[in-house]
Structures are given as structure tokens and as C-alpha cells.
Tab-separated table of C-alpha atoms and ligand atoms in Angstrom:
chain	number	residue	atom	x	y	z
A	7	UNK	CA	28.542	-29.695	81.049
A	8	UNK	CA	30.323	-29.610	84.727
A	9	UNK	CA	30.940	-25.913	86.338
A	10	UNK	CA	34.911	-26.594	85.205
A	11	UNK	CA	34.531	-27.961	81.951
A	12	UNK	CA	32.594	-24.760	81.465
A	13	UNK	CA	35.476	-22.447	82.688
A	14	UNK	CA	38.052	-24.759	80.581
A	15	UNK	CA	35.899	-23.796	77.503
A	16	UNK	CA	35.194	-19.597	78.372
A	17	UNK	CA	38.965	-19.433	79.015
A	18	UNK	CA	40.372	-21.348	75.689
A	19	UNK	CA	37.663	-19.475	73.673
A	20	UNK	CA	38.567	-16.389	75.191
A	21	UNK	CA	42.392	-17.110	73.897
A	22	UNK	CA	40.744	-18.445	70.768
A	23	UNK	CA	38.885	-14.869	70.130
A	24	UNK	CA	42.125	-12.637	71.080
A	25	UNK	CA	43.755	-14.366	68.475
A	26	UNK	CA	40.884	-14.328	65.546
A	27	UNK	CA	40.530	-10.627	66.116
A	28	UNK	CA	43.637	-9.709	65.960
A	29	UNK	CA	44.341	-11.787	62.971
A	30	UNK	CA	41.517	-9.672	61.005
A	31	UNK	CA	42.749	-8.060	58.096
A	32	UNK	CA	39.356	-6.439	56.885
A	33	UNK	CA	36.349	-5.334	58.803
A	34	UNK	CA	34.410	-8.470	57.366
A	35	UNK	CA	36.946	-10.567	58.474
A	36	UNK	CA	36.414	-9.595	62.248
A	37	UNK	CA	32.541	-9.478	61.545
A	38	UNK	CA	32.825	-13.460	60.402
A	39	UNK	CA	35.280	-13.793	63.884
A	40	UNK	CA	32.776	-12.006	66.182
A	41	UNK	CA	29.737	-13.661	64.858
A	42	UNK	CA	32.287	-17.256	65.265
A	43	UNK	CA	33.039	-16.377	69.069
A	44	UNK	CA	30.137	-14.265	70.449
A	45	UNK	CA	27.309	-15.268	68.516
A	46	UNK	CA	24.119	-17.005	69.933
A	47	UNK	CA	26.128	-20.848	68.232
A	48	UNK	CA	28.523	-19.964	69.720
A	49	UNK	CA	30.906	-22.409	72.287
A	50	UNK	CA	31.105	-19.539	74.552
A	51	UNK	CA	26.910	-19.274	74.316
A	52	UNK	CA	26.368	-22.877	75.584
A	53	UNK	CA	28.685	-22.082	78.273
A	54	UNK	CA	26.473	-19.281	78.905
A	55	UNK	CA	23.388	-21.358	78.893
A	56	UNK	CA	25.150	-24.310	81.014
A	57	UNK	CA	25.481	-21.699	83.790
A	58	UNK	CA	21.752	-22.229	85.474
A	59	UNK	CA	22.540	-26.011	85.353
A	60	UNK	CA	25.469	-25.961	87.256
A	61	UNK	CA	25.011	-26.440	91.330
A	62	UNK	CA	24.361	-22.986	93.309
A	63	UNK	CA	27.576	-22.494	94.727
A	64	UNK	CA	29.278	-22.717	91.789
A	65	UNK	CA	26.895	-21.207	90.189
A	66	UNK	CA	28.175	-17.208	91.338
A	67	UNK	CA	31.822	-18.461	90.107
A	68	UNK	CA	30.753	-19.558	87.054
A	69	UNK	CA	28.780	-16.444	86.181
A	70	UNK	CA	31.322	-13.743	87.021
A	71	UNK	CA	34.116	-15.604	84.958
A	72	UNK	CA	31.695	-16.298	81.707
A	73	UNK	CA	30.831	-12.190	81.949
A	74	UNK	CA	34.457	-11.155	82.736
A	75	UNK	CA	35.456	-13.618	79.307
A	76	UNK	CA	32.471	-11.551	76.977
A	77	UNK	CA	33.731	-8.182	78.635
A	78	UNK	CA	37.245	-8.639	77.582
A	79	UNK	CA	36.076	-9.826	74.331
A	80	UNK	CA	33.663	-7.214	73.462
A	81	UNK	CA	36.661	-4.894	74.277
A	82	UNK	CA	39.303	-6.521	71.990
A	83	UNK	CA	36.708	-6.813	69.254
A	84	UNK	CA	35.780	-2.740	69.757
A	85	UNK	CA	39.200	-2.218	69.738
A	86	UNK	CA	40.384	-3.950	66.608
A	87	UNK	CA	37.224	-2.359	64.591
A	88	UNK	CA	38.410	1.094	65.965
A	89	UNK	CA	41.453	0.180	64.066
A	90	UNK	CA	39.893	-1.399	60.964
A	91	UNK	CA	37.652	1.763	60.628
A	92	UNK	CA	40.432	4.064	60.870
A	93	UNK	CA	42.959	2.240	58.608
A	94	UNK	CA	39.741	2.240	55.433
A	95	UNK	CA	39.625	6.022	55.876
A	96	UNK	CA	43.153	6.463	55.184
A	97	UNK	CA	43.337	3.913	52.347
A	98	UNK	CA	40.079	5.925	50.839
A	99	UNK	CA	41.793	8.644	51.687
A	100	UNK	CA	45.407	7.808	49.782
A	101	UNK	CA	43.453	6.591	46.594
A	102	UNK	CA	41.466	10.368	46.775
A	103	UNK	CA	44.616	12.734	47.404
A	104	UNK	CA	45.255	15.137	45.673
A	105	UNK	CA	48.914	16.139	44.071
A	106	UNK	CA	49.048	19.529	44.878
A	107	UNK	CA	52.242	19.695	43.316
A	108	UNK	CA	51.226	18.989	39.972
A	109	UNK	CA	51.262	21.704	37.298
A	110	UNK	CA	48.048	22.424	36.620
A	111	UNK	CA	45.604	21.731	33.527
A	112	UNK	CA	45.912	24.788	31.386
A	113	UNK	CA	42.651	26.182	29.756
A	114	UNK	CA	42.814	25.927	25.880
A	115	UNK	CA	42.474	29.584	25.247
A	116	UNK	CA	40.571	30.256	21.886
A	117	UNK	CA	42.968	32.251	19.480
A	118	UNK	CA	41.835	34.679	16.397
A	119	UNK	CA	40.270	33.232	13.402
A	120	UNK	CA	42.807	33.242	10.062
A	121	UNK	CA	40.246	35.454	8.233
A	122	UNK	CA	40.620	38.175	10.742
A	123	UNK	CA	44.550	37.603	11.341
A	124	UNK	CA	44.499	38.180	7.220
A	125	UNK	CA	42.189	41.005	7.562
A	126	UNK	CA	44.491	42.491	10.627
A	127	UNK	CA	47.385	42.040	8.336
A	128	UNK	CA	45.812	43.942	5.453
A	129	UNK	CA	44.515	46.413	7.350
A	130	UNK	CA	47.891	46.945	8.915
A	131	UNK	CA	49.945	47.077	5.862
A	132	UNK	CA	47.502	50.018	4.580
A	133	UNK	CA	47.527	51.668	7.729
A	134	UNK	CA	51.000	52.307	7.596
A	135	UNK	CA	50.859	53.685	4.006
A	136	UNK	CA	48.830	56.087	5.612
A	137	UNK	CA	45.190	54.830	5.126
A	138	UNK	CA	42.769	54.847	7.809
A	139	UNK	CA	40.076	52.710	8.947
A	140	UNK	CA	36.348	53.366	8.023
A	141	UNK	CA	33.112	51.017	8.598
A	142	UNK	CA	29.616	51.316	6.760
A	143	UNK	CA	26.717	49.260	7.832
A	144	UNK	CA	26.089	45.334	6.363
A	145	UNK	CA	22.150	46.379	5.730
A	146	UNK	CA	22.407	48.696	3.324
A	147	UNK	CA	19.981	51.176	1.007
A	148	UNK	CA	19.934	50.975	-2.694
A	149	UNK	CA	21.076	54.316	-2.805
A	150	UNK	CA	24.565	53.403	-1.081
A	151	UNK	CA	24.964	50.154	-2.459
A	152	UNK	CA	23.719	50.540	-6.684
A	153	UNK	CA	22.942	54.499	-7.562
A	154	UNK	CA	25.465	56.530	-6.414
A	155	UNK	CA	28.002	53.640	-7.391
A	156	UNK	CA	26.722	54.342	-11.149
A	157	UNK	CA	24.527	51.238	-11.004
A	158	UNK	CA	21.733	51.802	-12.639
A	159	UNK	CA	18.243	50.288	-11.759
A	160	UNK	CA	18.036	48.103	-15.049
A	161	UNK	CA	21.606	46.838	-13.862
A	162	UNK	CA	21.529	42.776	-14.148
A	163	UNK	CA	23.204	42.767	-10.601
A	164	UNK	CA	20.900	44.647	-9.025
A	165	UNK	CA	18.035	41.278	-9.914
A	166	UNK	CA	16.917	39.021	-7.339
A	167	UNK	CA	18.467	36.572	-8.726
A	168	UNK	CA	22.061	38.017	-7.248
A	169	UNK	CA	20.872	40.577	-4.329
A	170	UNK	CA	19.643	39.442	-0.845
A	171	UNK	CA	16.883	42.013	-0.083
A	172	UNK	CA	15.997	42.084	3.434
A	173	UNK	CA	11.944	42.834	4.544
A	174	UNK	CA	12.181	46.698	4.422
A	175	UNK	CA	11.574	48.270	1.401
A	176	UNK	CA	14.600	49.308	-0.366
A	177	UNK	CA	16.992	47.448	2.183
A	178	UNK	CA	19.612	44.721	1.537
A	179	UNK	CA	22.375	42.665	2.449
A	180	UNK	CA	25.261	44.950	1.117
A	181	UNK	CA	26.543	43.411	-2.447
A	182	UNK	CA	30.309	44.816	-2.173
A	183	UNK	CA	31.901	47.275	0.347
A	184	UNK	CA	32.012	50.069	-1.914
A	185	UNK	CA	28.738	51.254	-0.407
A	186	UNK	CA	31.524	52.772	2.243
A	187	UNK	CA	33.176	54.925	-0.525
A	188	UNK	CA	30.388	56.727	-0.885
A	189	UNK	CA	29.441	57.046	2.873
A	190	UNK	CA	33.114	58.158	3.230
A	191	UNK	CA	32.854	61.427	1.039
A	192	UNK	CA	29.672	62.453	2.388
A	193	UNK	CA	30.799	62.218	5.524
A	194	UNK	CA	34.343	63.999	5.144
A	195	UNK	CA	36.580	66.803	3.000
A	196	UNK	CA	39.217	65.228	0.724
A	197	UNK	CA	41.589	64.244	0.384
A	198	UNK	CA	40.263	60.552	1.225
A	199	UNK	CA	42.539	57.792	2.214
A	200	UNK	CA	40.474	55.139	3.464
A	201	UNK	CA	40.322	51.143	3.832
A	202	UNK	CA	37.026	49.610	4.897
A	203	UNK	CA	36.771	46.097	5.720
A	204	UNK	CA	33.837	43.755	6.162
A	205	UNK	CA	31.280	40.963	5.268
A	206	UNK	CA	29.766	41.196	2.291
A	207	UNK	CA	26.390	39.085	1.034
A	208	UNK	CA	25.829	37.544	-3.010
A	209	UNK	CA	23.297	35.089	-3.735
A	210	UNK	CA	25.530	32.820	-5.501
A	211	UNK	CA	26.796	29.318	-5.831
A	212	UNK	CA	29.208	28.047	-3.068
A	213	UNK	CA	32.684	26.049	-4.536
A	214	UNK	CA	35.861	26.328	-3.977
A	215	UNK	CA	36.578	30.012	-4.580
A	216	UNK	CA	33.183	31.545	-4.004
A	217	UNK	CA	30.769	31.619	-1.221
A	218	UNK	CA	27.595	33.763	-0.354
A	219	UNK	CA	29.029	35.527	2.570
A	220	UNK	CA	32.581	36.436	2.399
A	221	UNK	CA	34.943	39.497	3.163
A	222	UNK	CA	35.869	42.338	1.644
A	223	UNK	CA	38.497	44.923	2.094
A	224	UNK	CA	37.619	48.032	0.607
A	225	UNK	CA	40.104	51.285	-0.583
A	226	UNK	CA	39.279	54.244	-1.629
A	227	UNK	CA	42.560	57.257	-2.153
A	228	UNK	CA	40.691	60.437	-3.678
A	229	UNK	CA	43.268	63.598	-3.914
A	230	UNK	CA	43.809	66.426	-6.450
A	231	UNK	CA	46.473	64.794	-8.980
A	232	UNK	CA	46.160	60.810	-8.411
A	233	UNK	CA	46.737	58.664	-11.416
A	234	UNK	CA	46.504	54.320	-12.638
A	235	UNK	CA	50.014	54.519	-11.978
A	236	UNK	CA	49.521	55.678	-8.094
A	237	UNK	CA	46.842	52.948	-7.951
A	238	UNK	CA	49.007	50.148	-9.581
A	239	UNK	CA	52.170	51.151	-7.505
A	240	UNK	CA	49.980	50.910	-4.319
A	241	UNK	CA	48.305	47.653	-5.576
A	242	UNK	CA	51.769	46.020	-6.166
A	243	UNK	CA	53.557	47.243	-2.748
A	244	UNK	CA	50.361	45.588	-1.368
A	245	UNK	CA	50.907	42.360	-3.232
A	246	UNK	CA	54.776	42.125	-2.020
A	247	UNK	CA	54.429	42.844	0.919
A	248	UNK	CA	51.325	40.169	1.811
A	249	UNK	CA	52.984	37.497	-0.300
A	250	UNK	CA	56.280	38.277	-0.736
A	251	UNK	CA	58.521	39.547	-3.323
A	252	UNK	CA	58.386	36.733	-5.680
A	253	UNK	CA	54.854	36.583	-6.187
A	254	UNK	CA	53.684	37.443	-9.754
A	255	UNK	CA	51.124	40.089	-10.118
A	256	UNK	CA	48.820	40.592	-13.197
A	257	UNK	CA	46.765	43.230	-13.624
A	258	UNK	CA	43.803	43.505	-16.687
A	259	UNK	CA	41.102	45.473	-17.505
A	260	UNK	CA	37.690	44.832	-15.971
A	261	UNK	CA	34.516	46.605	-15.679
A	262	UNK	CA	33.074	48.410	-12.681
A	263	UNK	CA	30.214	50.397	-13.139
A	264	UNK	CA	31.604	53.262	-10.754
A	265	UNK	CA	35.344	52.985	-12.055
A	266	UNK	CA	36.868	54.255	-14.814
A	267	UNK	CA	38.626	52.463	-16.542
A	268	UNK	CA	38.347	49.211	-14.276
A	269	UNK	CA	40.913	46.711	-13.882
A	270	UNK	CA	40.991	43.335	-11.796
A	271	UNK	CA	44.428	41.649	-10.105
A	272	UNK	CA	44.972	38.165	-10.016
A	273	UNK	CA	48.058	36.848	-8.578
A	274	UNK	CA	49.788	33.648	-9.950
A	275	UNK	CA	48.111	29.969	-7.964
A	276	UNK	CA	49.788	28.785	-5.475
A	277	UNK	CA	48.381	25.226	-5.810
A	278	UNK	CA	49.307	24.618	-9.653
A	279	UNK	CA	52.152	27.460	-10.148
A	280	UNK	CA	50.252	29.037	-12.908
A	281	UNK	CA	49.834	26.002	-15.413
A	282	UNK	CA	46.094	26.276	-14.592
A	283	UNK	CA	43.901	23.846	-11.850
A	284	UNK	CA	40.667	22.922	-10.388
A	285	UNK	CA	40.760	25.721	-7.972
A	286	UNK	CA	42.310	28.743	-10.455
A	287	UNK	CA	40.992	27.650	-13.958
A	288	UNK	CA	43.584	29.135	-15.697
A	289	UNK	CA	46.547	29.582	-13.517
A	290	UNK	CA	45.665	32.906	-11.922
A	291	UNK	CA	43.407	33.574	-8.944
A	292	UNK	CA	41.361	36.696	-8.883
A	293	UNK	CA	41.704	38.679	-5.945
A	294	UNK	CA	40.499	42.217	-6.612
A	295	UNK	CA	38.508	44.697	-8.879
A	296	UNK	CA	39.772	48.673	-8.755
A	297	UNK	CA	40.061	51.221	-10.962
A	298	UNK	CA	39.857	55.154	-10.961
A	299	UNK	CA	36.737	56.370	-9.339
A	300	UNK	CA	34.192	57.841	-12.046
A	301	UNK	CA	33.724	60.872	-12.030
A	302	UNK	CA	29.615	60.486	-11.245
A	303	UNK	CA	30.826	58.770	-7.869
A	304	UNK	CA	32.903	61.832	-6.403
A	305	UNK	CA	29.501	64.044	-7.386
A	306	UNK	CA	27.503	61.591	-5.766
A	307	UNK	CA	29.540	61.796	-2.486
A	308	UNK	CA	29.777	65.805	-3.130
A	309	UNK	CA	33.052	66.183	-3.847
A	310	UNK	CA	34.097	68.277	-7.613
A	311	UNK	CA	34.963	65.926	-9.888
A	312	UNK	CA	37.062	68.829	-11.864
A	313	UNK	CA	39.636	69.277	-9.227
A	314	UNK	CA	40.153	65.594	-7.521
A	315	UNK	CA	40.661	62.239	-8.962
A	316	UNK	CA	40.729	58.983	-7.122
A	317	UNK	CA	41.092	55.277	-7.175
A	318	UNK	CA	39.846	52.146	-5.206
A	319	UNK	CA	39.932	48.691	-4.796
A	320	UNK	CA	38.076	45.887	-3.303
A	321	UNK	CA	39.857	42.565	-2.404
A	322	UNK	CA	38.541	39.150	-1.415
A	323	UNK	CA	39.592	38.669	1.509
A	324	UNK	CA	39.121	34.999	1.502
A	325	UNK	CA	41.053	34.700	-1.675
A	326	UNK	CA	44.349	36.652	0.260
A	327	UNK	CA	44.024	34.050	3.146
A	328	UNK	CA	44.107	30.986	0.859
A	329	UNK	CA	47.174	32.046	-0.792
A	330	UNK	CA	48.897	33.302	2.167
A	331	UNK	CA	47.909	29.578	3.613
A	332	UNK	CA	47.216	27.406	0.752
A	333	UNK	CA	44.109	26.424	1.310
A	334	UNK	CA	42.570	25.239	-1.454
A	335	UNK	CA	39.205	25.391	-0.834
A	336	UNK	CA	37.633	28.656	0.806
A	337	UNK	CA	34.744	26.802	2.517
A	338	UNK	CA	37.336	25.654	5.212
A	339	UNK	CA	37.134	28.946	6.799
A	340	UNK	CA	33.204	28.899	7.767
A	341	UNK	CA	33.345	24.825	8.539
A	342	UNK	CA	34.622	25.374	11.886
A	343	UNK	CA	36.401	22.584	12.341
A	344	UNK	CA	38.857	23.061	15.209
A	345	UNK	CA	41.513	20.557	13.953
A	346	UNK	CA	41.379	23.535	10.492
A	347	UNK	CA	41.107	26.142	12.521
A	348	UNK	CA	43.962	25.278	15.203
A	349	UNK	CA	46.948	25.338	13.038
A	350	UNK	CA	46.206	29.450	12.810
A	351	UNK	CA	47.178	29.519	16.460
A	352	UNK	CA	49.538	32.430	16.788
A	353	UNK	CA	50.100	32.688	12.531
A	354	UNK	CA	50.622	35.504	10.469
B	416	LIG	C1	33.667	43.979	-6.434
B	416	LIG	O1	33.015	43.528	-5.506
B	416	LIG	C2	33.994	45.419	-6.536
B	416	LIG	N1	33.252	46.169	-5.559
B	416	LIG	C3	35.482	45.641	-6.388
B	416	LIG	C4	35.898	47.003	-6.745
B	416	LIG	C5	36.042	47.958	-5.752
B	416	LIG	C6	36.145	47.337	-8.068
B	416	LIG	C7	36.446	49.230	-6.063
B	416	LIG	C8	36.522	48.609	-8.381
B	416	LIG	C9	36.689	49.553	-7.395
B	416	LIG	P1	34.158	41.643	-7.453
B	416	LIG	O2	32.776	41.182	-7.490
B	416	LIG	O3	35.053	41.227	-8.549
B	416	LIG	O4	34.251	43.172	-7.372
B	416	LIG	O5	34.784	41.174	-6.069
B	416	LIG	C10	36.037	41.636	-5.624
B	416	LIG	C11	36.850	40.490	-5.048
B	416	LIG	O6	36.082	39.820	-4.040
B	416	LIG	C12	37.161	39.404	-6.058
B	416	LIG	O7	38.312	39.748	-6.802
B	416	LIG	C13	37.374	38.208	-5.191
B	416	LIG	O8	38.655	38.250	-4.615
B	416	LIG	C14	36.367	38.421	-4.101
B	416	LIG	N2	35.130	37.700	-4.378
B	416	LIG	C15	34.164	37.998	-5.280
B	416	LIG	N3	33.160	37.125	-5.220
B	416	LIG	C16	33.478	36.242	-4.256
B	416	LIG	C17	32.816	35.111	-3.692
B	416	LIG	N4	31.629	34.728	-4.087
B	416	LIG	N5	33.432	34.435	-2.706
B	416	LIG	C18	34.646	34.836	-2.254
B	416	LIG	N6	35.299	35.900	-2.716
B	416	LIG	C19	34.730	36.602	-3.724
């Protein structure tokens, strides 16, 4: 190649590269132009290597216009990646931004579970009758929990068969809250108005009503003068005012070895309207055992069984939250499923 074909070429590939640089819409696009225009097959290469075959005077001529065509090149080409580069980092950063606006995600906060929004309730509707709260502990002695309750050690509840003992001698999972009755007079002067609510332990068989571990909300009124009919009035303002004035209430006797005489309430079901079901039996679901304290039970808490009378009660307190809710099957309350346990949000 002659010294002017050679210039002929360097200038139209210098117009040639302008253009393909400038026409590059990614950074791989002007990779694939550079590598086209300034790479070692390139046109503008053989012009390079045509320069030592030209004649010496032309030579110098040659030389500083090939350079001056891969300077301006180089330039445009550093230039156009600038702009490439820059251009990514704002696309990267448009698809990353972040909406500040937005409202943001609220946390789901966790909300009470229905057995203690029932208990809460209870507790509440005693509390303004003028009861107050007491507490006993969930490992209990025999003492508390079977003698001075008038249970006597040849009792069938007090087998193995229906207590959970725990390793210490004479220690076990309390049966019934009642144990707090008696913890209550020794630790106070009557008169007693008192509710105590907790978890209770039975070795028994789960179904729909019954489970091993449930609740119980204890009562115990002891005064000089209290009657049955102070203990059914109170048991029936309880019952309206948990379910309503429409609910019917029956009350029959039971036995209890510390109450006499011993009665149990069962309030019409809510699942078959008192024709009888799988989950009542016979139309009527238990949910308490009271009576009037005997008199053993205020000498075994030291009070004088001459001069006061008393009463209590203990109700389920799973059996109040199924009726208040319908459930119709207690074990719903220890499943913990959240899609169960979300519909209590905010209830009662
Ligand atoms: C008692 O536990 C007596 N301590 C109640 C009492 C207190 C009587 C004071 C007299 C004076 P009972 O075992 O029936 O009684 O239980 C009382 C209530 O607890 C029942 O009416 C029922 O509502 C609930 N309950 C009993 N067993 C279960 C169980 N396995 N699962 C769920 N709830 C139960």
C-alpha cells in the first residue's frame, strides 16, 4: 500500500470509528466496535504496519497522521464508555430505589390468647362483685390438694391412675384449684371473697370436652350468714352476664368431697340447642362443681366452722370459652394454629 492510499484508509476509518462508537447502545456493543477499528485485524493496523514500507520522506507524514487517527480514537472510544458506565449505574440504580414514600410494612403484633381473654373476662366480672384475686402454686402437696379438702387417702382420685405425681415425695401436679381455698384461709381473717384462676393437671383421656391440662377458675365467699341461695344467685348473675340473658342455666346436685351439699352447673349447648350431640351428650355442657364449703374445710384452714359458712365453685375454663365462641372441640385452644387462633384478635 502507497503512503496516500494509507492516509485515504486512517482517515475513512477514523470517520468509520466516530460513527460505530457513537452508535453503541451497550458497553459490549462498543467493546465489539473497538476490537472492529483498533484491534491488531484491524484496517487501521495494516496501515500501521504499511508505515516502514513507505519511502523515508513520507515516511514522518505518514506516522504522525496514523498516531493523530488512534489518539482521537482512543479518546472518542474513552469517552463513549465514560458514558456507557455511567448510564448502567443509574439504570441499576432505578431498578434498586427505594419508595420512600410508601407506607410501611406493619409488624403483625401477637394479640392475647382466647383462654386468657375468657379468663380476663371472668376474672373481671367477679372482681366487680367484689372478689379479689388470689394464686396458689401448680406443684402442689397432698396436704393442699386431697386432706384438708376432705379427701381422704383411700379416695379413688387420689390413685395413679388420675394424679400426676411429680419426683418429690408427696408432690404433684395440682388436681383442681381448690388447693387455693385452703391456702386462702390460712393465710387471711374472714370474711373470704376470693377467685383464683389457673392450670390445672388430670391424667385423663383427651376428646372434645376434656383434656389433661386445662384451666380452672376457682371461688371461694366464706362470711358469717352465707347460704345455697347466695351461691346460686352469684352463680346465675355469673352465667348472664358471660353469656347473656337468654342462656339457660341448670343447676343439680353433685358430690364434692369438701362441699356440702355439692351441686354442678351445666348450661344449655350451644352446638345442638339442648336436643343432645356429640360434643354435650345430653344437651347440657358441664361447666362447674360448687357447693357450701364443709365444715372440716374452714377447720382445716383455721377458721370456726360454728360462726362462718361459705361456698365455692370451680369452673372450666375451657368449657366458658367454647360456648362464648362455639368451638366445638376444646383441643383447638392448645393446637396453635394461627389461622384458630387469629380470629380472637381484639374479641371479647
Ligand atoms: C372440680 O374440679 C372441683 N374442684 C370443682 C369444685 C370447686 C366443686 C369448689 C365444689 C367446690 P370437676 O372435676 O367437676 O370439679 O371440674 C370442674 C369443671 O372443670 C368442670 O365442670 C368442667 O367445666 C371443667 N373440667 C373438668 N375436667 C375437665 C377436663 N378434663 N378438661 C376440660 N375441662 C374440665
Amino acid at each position: 500500500m502507497d503512503s496516500n492510499e494509507a492516509r485515504s484508509i486512517a482517515d475513512a476509518e477514523l470517520e468509520r470509528g466516530l460513527g460505530s462508537f457513537a452508535a453503541a447502545d451497550s458497553i459490549d456493543e462498543l467493546e465489539a466496535a473497538k476490537t472492529a477499528i483498533l484491534g491488531r485485524k484491524s484496517r487501521l493496523s495494516d496501515v500501521q504496519r504499511s508505515i516502514g514500507s513507505v519511502s523515508r520522506e513520507e515516511r514522518g507524514e505518514l506516522g504522525k497522521r496514523v498516531n493523530e487517527v488512534f489518539a482521537d480514537l482512543r479518546s472518542a472510544y474513552d469517552a463513549r464508555r465514560t458514558e456507557l458506565e455511567l448510564a448502567t449505574g443509574a439504570e441499576i440504580l432505578d431498578a434498586d430505589a427505594v419508595d420512600v414514600t410508601l407506607p410501611g410494612r406493619r409488624p403483625r403484633p401477637g394479640s392475647l390468647h382466647p383462654l386468657t381473654l375468657v379468663e380476663q373476662r371472668m376474672v373481671q366480672i367477679f372482681t366487680r362483685m367484689g372478689y379479689r384475686v388470689a394464686e396458689g402454686p401448680e406443684v402442689e402437696d397432698e396436704w393442699h390438694n386431697f386432706e384438708a379438702l376432705n379427701i381422704p387417702a383411700d379416695h379413688p382420685a387420689r390413685t395413679l391412675k388420675d394424679s400426676l405425681y411429680v419426683d418429690v415425695d408427696a408432690l404433684l401436679l395440682r388436681t383442681e384449684t381448690s388447693a387455693v381455698q385452703i391456702r386462702t384461709m390460712q393465710s387471711q381473717e374472714p370474711p373470704v371473697y376470693i377467685v383464683a384462676p389457673g392450670r390445672v393437671y388430670r391424667r385423663e383421656a383427651h376428646d372434645a370436652t376434656h383434656s389433661s391440662v386445662f384451666h380452672q377458675l376457682e371461688g371461694l365467699a366464706v362470711d358469717e350468714g352465707i347460704t345455697f341461695a347466695d351461691l346460686k344467685g352469684t352463680l346465675h348473675a355469673f352465667a348472664k352476664e358471660m353469656f347473656g340473658s337468654d342462656v339457660r342455666v341448670r343447676m343439680k346436685p353433685d358430690y364434692f368431697p369438701f362441699v356440702e351439699p355439692g351441686c354442678d352447673l351445666a348450661v344449655s349447648c350451644f352446638v345442638c340447642g339442648g336436643t343432645g350431640c356429640s360434643v354435650c351428650g345430653n344437651g347440657w355442657l358441664e361447666l362447674l362443681g360448687a357447693g357450701m364449703v364443709h365444715p372440716k374445710v374452714l377447720e382445716n384452714g383455721g377458721y370456726d366452722s360454728e360462726r362462718y359458712t361459705g361456698f365455692a365453685f370451680g369452673i372450666g375454663i375451657e368449657r366458658v370459652a367454647m360456648l362464648l365462641y362455639g368451638v366445638n372441640d376444646l383441643r383447638l385452644f392448645t393446637e396453635g394454629d394461627v389461622r384458630f387462633l387469629q380470629q380472637f384478635e381484639g374479641a371479647v
